Short mmCIF file of C-alpha atoms in Angstrom, two decimals:
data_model
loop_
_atom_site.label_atom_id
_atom_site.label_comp_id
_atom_site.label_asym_id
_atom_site.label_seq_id
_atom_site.Cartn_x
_atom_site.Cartn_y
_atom_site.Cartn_z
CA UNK H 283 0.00 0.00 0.00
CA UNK H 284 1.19 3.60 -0.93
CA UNK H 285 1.87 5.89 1.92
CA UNK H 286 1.82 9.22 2.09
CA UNK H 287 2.78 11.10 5.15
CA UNK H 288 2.39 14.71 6.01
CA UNK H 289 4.52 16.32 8.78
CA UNK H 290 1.56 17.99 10.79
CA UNK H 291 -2.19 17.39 10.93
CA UNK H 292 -3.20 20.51 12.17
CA UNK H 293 -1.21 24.08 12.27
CA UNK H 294 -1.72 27.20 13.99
CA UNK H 295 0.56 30.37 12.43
CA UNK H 296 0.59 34.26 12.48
CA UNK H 297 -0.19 36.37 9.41
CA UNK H 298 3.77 36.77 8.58
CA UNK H 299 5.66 33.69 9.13
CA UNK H 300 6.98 31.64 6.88
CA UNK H 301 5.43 28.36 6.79
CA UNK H 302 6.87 24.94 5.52
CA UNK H 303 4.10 21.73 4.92
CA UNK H 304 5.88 18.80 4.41
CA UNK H 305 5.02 15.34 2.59
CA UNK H 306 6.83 12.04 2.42
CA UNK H 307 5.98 8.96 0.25
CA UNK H 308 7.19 5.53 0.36
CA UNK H 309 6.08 4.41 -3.13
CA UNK H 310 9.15 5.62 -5.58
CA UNK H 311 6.47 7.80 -7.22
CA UNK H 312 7.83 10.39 -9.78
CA UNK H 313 4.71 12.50 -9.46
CA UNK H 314 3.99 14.38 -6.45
CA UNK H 315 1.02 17.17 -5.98
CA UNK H 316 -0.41 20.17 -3.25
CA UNK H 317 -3.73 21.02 -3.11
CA UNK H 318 -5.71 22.94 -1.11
CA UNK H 319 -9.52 21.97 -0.08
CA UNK H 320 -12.15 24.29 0.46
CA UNK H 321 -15.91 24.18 1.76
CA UNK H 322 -17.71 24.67 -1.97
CA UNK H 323 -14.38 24.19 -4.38
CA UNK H 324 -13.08 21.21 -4.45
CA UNK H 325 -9.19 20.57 -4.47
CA UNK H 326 -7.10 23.14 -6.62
CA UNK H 327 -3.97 22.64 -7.56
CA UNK H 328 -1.25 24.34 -5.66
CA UNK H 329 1.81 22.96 -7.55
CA UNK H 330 3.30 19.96 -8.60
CA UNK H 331 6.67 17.89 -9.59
CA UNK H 332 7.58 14.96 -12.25
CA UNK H 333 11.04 14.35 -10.62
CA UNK H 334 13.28 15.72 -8.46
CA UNK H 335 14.39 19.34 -8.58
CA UNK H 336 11.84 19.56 -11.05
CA UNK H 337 8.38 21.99 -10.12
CA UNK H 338 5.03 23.47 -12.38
CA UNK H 339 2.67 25.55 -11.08
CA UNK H 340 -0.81 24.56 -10.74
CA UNK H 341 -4.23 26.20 -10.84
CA UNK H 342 -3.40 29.02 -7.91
CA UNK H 343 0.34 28.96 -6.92
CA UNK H 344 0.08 32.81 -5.61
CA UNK H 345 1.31 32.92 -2.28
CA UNK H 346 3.33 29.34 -1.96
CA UNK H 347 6.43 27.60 -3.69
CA UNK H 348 7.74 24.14 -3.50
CA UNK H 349 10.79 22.45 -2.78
CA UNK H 350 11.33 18.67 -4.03
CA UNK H 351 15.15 18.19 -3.16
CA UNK H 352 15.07 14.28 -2.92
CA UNK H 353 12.25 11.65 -4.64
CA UNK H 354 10.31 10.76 -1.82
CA UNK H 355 9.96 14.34 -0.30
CA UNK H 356 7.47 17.53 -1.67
CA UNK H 357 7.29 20.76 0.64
CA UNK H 358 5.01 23.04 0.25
CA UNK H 359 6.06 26.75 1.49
CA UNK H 360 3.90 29.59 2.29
CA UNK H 361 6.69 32.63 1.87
CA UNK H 362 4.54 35.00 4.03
CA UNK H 363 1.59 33.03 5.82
CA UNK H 364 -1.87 35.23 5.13
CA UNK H 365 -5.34 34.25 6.45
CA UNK H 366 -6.76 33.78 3.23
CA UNK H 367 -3.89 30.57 2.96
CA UNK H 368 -6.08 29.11 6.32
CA UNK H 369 -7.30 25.80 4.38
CA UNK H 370 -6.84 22.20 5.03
CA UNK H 371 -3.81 21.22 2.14
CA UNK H 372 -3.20 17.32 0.75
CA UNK H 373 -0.33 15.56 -0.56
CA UNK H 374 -0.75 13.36 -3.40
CA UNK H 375 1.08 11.09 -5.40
CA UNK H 376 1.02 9.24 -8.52
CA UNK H 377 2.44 6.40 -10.47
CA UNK H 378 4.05 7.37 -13.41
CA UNK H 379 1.68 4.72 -15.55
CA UNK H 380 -0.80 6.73 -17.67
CA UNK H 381 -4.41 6.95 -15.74
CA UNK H 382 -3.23 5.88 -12.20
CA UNK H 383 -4.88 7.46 -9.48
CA UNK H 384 -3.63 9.86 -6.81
CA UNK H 385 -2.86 8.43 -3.06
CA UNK H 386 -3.40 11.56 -0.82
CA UNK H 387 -1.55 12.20 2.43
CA UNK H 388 -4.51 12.75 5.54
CA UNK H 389 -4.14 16.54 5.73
CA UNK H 390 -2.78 19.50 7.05
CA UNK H 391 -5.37 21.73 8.37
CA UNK H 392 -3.55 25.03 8.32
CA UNK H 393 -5.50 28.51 10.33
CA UNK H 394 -3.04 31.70 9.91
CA UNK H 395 -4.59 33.98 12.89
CA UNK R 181 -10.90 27.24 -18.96
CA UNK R 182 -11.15 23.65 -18.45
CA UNK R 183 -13.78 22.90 -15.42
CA UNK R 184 -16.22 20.17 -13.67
CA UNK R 185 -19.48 21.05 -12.24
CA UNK R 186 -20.59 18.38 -10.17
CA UNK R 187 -24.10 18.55 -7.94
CA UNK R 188 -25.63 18.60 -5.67
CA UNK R 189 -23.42 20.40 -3.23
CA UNK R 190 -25.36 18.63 -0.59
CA UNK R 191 -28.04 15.64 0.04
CA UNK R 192 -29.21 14.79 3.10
CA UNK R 193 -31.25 11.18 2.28
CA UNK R 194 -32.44 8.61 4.76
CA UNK R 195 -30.69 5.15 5.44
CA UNK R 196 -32.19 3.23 2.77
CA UNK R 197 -33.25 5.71 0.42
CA UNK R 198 -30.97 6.05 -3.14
CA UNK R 199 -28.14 9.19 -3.90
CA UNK R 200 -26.96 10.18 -7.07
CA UNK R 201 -24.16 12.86 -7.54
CA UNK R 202 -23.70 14.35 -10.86
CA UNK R 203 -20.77 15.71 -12.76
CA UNK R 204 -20.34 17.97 -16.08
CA UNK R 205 -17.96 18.98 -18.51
CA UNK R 206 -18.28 21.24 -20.87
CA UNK R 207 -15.49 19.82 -22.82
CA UNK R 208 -14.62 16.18 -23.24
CA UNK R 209 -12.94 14.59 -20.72
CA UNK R 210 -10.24 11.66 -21.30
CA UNK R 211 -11.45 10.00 -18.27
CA UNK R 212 -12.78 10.35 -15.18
CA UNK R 213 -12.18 9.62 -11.63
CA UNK R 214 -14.64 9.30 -8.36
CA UNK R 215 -12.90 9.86 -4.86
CA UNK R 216 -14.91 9.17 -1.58
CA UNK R 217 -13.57 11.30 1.21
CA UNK R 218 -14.73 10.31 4.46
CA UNK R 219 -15.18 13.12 7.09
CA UNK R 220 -12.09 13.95 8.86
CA UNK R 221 -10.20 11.76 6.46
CA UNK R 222 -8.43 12.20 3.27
CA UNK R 223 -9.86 11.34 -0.65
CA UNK R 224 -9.38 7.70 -1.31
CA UNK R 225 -9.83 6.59 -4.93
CA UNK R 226 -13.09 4.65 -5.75
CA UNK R 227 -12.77 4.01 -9.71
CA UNK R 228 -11.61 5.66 -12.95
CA UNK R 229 -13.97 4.99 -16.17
CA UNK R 230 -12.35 5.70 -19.55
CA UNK R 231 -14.86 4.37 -22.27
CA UNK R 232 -17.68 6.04 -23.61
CA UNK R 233 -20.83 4.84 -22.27
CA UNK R 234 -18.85 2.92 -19.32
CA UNK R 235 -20.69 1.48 -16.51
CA UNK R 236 -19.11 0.02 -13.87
CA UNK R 237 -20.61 -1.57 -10.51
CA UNK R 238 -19.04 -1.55 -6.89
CA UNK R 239 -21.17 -3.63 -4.78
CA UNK R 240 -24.33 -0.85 -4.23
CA UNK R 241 -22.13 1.65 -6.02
CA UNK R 242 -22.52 2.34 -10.03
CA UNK R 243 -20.70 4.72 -11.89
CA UNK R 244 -21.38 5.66 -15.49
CA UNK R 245 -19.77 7.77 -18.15
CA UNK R 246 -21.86 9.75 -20.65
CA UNK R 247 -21.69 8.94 -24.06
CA UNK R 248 -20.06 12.12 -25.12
CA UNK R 249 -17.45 11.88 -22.49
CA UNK R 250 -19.03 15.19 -20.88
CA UNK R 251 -20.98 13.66 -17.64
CA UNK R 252 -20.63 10.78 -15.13
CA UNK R 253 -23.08 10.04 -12.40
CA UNK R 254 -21.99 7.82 -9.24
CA UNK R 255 -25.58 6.38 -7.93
CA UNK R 256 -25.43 4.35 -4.41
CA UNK R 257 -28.64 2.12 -3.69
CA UNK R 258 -30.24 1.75 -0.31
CA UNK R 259 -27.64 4.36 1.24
CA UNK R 260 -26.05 3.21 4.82
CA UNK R 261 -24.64 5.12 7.34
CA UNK R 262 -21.03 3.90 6.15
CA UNK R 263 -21.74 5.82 3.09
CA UNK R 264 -21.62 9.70 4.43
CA UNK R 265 -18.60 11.73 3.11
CA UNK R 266 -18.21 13.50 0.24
CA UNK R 267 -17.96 12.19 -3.03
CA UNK R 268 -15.85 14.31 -5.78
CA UNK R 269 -15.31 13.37 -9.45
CA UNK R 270 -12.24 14.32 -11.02
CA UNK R 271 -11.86 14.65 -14.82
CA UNK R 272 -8.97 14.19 -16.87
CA UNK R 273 -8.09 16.74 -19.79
CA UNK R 274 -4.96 15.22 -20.83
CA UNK R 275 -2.28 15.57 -18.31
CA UNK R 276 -4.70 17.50 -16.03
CA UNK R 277 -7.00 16.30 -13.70
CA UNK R 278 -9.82 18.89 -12.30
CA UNK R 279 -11.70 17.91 -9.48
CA UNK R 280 -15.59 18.94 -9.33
CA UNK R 281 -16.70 20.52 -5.81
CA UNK R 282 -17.47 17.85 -4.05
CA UNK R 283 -21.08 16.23 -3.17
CA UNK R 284 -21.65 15.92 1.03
CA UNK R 285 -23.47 12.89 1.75
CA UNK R 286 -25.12 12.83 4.93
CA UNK R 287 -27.34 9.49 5.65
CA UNK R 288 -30.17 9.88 8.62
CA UNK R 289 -30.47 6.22 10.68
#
């Protein structure tokens, strides 16, 4: 079974700080996402990387950037926390096979106060 | 831009009574993808259909794809309590996957 491990499950920062969201997998997956959930919209795309060092911006990456220094590990980085960035954010991974599905991480609530 | 509308947003049904979510595209989609979320947990894939007209069956679960690739319905029969989360589709334009909004499922015992 694929696992996908986020640092912290829930995170309390101040409008300001810097903020890092990591995710490990054990699955040798090239393919590693962030989203962000919402009440109402879904999960959008944060960012997300093929292979290591290697990063493309997804649907809204205003406000974050990404780090993917080694295979198994995707941070997510919030350069200047804001309370609009309070959401609950998932991991995912893939398999590089065409049509696989994504394994998500359980969540990192995040509330920027 | 490339987008899935999926509703309802919310259903409240009784145990026992059937649930359909809905999903559309307005472009066509390569596949699609159902995720069942439950609450306080994470999406965990239920099924991907990739053929026009598809119908596939998981236990009280069925999933179908539209004939134009555009829509895809997950129906439940006889909803349990198990069953309450929320249900998102996800469709595939190309490389991209979009999810839809998300249905809530709440089932009263």
């Amino acid at each position: 079974d694929v696992k996908v491990t986020q640092s912290s499950r829930y995170l309390v920062k101040r409008t300001g700080e810097k903020v890092f969201l990591e995710c490990v997998q054990d699955m040798d997956h090239e393919n590693m996402f962030w989203y962000r959930q919402d009440p109402g919209l879904g999960l959008r795309l944060i960012y997300f990387s093929y292979d290591v060092k290697m990063k493309e911006k997804g649907d809204i990456p205003e406000g974050y950037s990404v780090s993917r220094e080694k295979k198994e590990r995707f941070s997510l980085i919030l350069e200047s926390a804001s309370t609009n960035q309070t959401s609950m954010y998932l991991c995912a991974t893939v398999a590089g096979t065409a049509n696989s599905p994504l394994h998500f991480g359980n969540g990192t609530r995040l509330t920027v106060t | 831009g490339q987008q899935v509308m999926q509703i309802p947003q919310y259903q409240h049904v009784q145990e026992g009574e059937d649930f359909t979510t809905y999903c559309n595209s307005s472009t066509t989609l390569s596949n699609i993808q159902w995720y069942k979320q439950r609450p306080g947990g994470h999406p965990v894939f239920l099924i991907q259909l990739v053929k026009s007209g598809e119908v596939k069956k998981q236990k009280r679960l069925t999933f179908q794809f539209g004939e134009a690739k555009k829509n895809s319905s997950l129906h439940i029969t006889a909803t349990q309590t198990t069953d309450v989360g929320t249900y998102f589709c996800a469709g595939k334009y190309g490389n991209k996957l979009v999810f839809g909004a998300g249905t809530i499922l709440r089932v009263k015992s």
